[in-house]
Coordinates of C-alpha atoms in Angstrom, one line a residue:
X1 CA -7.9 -9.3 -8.7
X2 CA -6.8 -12.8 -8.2
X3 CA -4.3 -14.7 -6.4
X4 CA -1.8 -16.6 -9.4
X5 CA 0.6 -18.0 -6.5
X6 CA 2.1 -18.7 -3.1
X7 CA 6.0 -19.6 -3.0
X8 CA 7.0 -19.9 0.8
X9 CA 10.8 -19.1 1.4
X10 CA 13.1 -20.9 4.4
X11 CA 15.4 -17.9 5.7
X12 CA 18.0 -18.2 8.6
X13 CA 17.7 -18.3 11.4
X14 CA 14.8 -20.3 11.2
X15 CA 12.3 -18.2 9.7
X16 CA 9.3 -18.9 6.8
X17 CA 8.2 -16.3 4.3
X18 CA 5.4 -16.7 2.8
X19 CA 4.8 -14.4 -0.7
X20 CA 1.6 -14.2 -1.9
X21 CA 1.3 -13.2 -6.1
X22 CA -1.9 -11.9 -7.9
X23 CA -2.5 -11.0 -10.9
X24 CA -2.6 -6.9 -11.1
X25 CA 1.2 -7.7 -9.7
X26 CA 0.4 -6.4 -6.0
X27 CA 1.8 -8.6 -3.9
X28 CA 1.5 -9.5 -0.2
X29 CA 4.3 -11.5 2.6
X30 CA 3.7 -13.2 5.3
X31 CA 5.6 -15.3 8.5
X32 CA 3.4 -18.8 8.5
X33 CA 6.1 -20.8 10.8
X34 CA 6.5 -23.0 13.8
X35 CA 9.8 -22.6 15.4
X36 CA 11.3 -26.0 14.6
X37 CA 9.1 -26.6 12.1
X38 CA 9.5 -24.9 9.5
X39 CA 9.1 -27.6 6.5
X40 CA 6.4 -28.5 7.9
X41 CA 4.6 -25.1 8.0
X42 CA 5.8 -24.6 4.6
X43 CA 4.1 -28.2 3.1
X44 CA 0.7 -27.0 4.7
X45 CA 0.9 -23.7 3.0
X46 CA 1.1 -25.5 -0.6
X47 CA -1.6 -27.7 0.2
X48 CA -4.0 -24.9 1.5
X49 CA -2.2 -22.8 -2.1
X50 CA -4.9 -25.3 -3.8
X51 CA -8.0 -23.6 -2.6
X52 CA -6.4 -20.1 -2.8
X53 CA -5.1 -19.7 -6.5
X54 CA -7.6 -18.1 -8.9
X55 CA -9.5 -16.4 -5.5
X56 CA -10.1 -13.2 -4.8
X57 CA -7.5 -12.0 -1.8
X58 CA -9.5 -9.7 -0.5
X59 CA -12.5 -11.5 0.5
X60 CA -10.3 -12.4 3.6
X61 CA -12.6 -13.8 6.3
X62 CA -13.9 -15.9 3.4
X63 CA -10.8 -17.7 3.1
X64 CA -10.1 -17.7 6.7
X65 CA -13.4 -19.7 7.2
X66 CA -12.4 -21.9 4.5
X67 CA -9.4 -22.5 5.3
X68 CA -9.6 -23.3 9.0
X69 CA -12.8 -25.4 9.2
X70 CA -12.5 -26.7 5.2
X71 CA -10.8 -29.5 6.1
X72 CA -12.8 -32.0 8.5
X73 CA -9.6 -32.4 11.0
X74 CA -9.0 -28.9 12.3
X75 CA -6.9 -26.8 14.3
X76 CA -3.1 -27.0 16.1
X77 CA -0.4 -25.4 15.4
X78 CA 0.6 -26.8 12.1
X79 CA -2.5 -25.3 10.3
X80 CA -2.7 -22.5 12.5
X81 CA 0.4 -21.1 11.6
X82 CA 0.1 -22.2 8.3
X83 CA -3.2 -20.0 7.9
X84 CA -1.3 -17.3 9.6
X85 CA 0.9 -16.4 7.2
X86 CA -1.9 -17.0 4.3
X87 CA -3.7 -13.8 6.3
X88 CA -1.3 -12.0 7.1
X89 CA -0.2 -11.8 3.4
X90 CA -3.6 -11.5 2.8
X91 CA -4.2 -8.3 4.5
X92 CA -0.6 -6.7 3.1
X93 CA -2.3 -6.8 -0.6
X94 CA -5.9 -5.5 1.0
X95 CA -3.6 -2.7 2.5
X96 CA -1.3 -1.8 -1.0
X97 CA -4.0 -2.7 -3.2
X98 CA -6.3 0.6 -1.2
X99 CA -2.9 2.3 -0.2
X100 CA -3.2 2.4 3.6
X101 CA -1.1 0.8 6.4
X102 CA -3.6 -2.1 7.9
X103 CA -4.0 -0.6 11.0
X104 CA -6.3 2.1 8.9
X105 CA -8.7 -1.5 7.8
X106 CA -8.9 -2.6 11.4
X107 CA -10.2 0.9 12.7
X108 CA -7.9 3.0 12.7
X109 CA -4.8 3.7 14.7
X110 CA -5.5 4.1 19.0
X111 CA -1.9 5.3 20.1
X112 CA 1.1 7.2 18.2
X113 CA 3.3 4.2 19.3
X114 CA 4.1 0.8 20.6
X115 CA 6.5 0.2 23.5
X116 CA 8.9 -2.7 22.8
X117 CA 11.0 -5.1 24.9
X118 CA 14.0 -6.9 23.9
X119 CA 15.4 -10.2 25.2
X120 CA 18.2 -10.8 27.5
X121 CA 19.3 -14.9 28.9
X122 CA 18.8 -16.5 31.7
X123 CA 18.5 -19.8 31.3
X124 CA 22.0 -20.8 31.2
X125 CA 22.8 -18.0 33.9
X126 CA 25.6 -16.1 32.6
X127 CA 26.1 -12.0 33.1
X128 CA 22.0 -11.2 32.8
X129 CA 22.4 -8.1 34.7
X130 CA 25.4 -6.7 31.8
X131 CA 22.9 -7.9 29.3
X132 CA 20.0 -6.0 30.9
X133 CA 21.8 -3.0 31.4
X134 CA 23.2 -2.6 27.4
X135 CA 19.3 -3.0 26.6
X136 CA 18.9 -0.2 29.4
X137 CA 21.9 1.7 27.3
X138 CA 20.2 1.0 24.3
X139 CA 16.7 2.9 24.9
X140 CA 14.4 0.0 25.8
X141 CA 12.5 0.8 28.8
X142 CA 11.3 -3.2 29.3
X143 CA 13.5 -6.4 28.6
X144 CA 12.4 -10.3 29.1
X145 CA 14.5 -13.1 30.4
X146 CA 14.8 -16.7 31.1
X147 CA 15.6 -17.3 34.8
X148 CA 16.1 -21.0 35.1
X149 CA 17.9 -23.7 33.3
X150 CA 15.9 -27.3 33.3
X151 CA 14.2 -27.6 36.2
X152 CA 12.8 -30.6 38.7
X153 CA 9.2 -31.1 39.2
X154 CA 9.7 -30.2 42.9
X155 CA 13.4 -28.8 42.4
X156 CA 15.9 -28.0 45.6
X157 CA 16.3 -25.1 47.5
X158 CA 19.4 -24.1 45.4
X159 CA 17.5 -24.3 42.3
X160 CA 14.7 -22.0 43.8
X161 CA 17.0 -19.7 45.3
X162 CA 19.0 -19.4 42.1
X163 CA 16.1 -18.0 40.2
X164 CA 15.3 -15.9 42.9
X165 CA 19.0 -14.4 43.0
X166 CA 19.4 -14.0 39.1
X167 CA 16.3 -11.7 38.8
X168 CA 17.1 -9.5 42.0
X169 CA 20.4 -9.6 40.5
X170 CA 18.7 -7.7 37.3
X171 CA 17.0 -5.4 39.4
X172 CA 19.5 -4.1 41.1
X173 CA 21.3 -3.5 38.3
X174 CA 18.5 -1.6 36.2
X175 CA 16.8 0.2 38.7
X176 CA 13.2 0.8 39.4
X177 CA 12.3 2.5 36.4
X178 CA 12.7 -0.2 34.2
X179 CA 10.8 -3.4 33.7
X180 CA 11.5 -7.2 33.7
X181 CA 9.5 -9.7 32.8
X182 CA 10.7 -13.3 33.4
X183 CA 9.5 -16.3 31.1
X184 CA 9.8 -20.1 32.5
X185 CA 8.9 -21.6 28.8
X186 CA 5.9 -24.0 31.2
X187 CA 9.3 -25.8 33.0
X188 CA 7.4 -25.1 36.3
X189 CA 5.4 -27.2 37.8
X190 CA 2.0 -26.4 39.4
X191 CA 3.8 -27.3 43.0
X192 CA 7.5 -25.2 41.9
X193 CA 5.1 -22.5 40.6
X194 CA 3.5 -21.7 44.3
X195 CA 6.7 -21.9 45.5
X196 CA 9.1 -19.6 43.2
X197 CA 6.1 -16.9 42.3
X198 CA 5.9 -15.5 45.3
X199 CA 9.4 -15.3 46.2
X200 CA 9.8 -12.9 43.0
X201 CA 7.5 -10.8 44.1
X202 CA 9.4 -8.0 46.2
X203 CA 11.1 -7.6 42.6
X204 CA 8.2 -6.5 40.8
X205 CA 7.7 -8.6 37.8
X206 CA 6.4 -6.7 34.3
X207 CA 4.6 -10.3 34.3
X208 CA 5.6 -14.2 34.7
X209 CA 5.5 -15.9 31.1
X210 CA 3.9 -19.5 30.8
X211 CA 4.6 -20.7 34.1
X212 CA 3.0 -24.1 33.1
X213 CA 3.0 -25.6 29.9
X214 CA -0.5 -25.2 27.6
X215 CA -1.7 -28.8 28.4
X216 CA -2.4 -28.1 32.2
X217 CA -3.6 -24.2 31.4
X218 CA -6.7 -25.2 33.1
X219 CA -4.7 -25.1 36.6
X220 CA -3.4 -21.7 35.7
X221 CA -5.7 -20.0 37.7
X222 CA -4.5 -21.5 40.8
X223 CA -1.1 -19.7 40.2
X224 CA -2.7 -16.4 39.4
X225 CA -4.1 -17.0 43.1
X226 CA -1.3 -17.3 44.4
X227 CA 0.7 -14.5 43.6
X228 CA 0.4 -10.8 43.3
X229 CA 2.6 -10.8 40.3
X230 CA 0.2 -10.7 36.8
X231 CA 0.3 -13.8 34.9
X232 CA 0.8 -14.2 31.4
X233 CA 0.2 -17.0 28.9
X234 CA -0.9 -17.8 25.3
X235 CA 2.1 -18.5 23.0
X236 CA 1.4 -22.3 22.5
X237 CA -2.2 -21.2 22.2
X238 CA -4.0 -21.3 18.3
X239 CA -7.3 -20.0 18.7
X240 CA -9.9 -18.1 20.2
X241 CA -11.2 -21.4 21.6
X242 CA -8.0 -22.6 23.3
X243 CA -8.0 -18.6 24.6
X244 CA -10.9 -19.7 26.1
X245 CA -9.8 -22.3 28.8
X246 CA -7.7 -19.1 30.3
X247 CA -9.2 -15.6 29.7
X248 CA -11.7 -16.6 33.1
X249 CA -8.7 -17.5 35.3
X250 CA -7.2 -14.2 37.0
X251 CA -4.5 -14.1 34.2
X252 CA -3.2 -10.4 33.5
X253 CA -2.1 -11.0 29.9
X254 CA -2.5 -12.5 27.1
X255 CA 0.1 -13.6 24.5
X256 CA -1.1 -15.0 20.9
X257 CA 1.9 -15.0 18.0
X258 CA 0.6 -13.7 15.1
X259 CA 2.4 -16.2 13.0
X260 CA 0.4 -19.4 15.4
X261 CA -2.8 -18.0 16.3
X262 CA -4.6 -17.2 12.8
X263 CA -3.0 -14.5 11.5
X264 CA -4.0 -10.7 12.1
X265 CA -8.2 -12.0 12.0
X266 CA -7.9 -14.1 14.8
X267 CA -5.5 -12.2 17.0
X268 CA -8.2 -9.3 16.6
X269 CA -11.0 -11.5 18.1
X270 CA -8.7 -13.0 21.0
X271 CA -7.7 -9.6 22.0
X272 CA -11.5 -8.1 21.9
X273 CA -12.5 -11.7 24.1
X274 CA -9.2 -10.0 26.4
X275 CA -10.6 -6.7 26.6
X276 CA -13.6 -8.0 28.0
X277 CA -12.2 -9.6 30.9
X278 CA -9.9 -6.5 31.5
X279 CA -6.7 -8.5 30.1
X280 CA -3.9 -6.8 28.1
X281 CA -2.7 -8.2 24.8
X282 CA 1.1 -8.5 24.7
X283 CA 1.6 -10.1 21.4
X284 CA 4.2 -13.2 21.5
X285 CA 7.0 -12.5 18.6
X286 CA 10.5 -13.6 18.6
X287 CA 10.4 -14.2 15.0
X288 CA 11.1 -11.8 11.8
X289 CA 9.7 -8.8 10.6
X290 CA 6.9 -9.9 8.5
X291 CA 5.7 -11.5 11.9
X292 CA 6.9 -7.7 13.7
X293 CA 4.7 -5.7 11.3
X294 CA 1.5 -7.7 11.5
X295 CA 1.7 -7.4 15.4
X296 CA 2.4 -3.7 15.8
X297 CA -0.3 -3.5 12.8
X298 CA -3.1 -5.2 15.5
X299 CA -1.5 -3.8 18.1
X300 CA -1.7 -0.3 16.6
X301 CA -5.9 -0.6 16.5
X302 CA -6.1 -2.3 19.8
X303 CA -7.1 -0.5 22.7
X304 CA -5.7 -3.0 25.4
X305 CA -2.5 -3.8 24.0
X306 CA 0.6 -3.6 26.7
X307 CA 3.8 -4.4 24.9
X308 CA 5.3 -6.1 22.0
X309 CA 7.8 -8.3 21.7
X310 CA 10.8 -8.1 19.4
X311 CA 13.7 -10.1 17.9
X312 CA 16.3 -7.9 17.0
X313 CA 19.5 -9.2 18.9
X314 CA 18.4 -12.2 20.8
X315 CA 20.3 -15.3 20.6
X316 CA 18.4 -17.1 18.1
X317 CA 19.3 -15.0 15.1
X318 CA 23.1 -15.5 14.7
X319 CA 24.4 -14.8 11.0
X320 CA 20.6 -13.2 10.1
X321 CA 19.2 -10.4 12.2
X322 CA 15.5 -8.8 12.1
X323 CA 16.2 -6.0 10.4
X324 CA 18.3 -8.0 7.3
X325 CA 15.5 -8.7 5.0
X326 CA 14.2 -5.1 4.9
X327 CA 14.7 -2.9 2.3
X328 CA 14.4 -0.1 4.8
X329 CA 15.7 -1.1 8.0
X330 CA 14.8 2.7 9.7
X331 CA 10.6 1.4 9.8
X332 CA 11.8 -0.3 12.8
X333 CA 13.4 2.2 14.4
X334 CA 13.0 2.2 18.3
X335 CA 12.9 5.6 20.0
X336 CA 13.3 5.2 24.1
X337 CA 11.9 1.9 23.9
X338 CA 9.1 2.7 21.2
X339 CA 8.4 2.1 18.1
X340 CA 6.4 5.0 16.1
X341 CA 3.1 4.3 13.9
X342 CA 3.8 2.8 10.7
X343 CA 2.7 5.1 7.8
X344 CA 3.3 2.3 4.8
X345 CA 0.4 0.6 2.8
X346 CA 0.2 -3.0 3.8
X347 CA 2.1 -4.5 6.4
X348 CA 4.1 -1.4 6.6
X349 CA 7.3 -2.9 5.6
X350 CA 9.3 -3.5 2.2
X351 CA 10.9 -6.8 2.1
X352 CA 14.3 -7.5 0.3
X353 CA 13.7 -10.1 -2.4
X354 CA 17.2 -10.5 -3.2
X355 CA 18.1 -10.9 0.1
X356 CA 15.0 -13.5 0.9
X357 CA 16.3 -15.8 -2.4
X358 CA 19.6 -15.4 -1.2
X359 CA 18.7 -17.3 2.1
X360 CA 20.2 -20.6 1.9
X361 CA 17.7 -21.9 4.1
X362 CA 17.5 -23.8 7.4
X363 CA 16.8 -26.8 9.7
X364 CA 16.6 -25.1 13.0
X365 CA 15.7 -27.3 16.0
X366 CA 15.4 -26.3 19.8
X367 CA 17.1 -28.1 21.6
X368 CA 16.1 -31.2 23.9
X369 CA 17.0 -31.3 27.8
X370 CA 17.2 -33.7 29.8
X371 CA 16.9 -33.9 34.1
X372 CA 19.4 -35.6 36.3
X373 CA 17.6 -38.5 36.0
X374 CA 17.8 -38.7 31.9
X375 CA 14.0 -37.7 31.4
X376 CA 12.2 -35.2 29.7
X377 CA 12.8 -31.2 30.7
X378 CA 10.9 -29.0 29.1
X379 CA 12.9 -26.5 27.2

């Protein structure tokens, strides 16, 4: 078998489909993207298509070898997620081509199910304990939220209060048997960090997401001191080596995206480096299904998995929706905040070509904030 193509597709809301063509006519998708951009991810793909037409597909570490350390400047998040997608598409045709799910390649499945959360706001405050509630309504067990807008390096009372007030508002409203974890996208500061954390704490935090941003992760240890909330971190992270500056640092979770950090092969490795430091894996994904399938396919065959992260109804996708590129939307079918094992060769799911060539396509950017004085904010 040999690979005869790779066409990458730009699908609202700001997705990047990757479809991967061989010559026996088994194909294989993947989600190689960076959120904003897209284009981008999509250029690298056709310029890594030049090694990969007329290969083998499954000789899959091979290629992964090739194609991360072929090139003599390596690494970020361009390539990354570039090469993501590549393996992820990679290990749908190793899957089809024996006829079992991937899980089955990487081991073998450890649990029945995954539990899921969805996403609610937060940071533009407005009605977050409704929102939490409907997910409550809906069967989700665990939801995630913003809880600040742009924030100050060393912000005022107000502002600290104001994120206090929004998640005790949340808890209140769900009760104690539900969970709430509350991502700060890095707009903390080491010094706002010390001083919000432990003010959340008497609301009992699933975890705190990125409290700083990646560059300073090597001070991320001095916030896991300082609170008895778990910390989490690792979506702007893109390989086992930038894993690295963290797993030693009292974190409680780890968070690679399976369409930025390698693909399925090199989530697998930063999980195992996890599991060795007693860190759980809950996979970053607020992106489509192909990116949804590859992570409950790792997560499936990984013992110290936590959670996974899903898309279906947060703000981002307006007009296009998780479940709209699926030829079988039941695969993702959550059951009291669960997810059962998926039973189909491959990635598990059947995408819609129709509906993919339909897409008309997108330029998606996040936005850009600003402070009071007119500088940066991190978003």
């Amino acid at each position: 078998m040999k690979i005869t193509a790779l066409t990458t597709y730009l699908v609202a809301p700001r997705w990047c489909f990757l479809r991967v063509d061989t010559d026996e006519g088994i194909v294989g998708w993947g989600e190689p993207v960076i959120e904003g951009r897209a284009h981008t991810v999509a250029a690298a793909v056709d310029e890594l298509a030049d090694y990969l037409v007329g290969r083998d597909p499954l000789t899959i570490e091979a290629h992964w070898q090739t194609l991360t350390k072929g090139g003599f400047y390596r690494g970020g998040p361009i390539l990354s997620s570039a090469v993501a997608g590549i393996d992820q598409a990679l290990w749908d045709i190793a899957g089809r081509a024996l006829g079992v799910p991937v899980w089955q390649l990487l081991g073998g499945a450890v649990r029945d199910r995954i539990r899921v959360y969805s996403w609610i706001g937060g940071d533009r405050p407005d009605a977050v304990a409704e929102a939490a509630v409907e997910r409550k309504q809906q069967g989700f067990t665990a939801i995630k939220m913003n809880a600040s807008a742009e924030l100050e390096p060393i912000d005022t009372p107000r502002a600290t209060l104001g994120i206090v007030e929004r998640v005790a508002a949340v808890r209140a409203a769900v009760g104690d048997e539900f969970d709430i974890a509350v991502d700060f996208h890095g707009r903390l500061s080491v010094a706002m960090a010390r001083r919000v954390l432990p003010l959340l704490e008497p609301y009992l935090p699933f975890f705190v997401e990125e409290p700083l941003v990646p560059e300073v992760s090597e001070r991320i240890g001095e916030i896991a001191s300082a609170t008895s909330i778990p910390i989490a971190t690792g979506e702007r992270l893109y390989s086992r080596w930038d894993f690295r500056r963290v797993l030693d640092q009292g974190i409680a979770v780890v968070q690679p995206d399976l369409s930025h950090a390698g693909g399925i092969s090199e989530v697998r490795r930063i999980a195992a480096a996890a599991e060795t430091r007693d860190i759980a894996v809950a996979p970053h994904c607020p992106l489509g299904p192909i990116a949804l399938a590859a992570s409950l396919q790792v997560g499936f065959a990984t013992p110290n998995l936590l959670i996974q992260e899903q898309s279906l109804g947060i703000h981002y996708n307006t007009g296009s929706d998780l479940l709209d590129y699926l030829v079988d939307p039941a695969v993702f079918a959550y059951r009291d905040g669960y997810v059962e094992l998926l039973s189909g060769p491959g990635l598990g799911i059947e995408i819609d070509e129709d509906a993919v060539r339909r897409a008309a396509g997108h330029r998606w950017r996040n936005p850009v904030w600003q402070r009071r004085d007119g500088s940066f904010a991190e978003w």
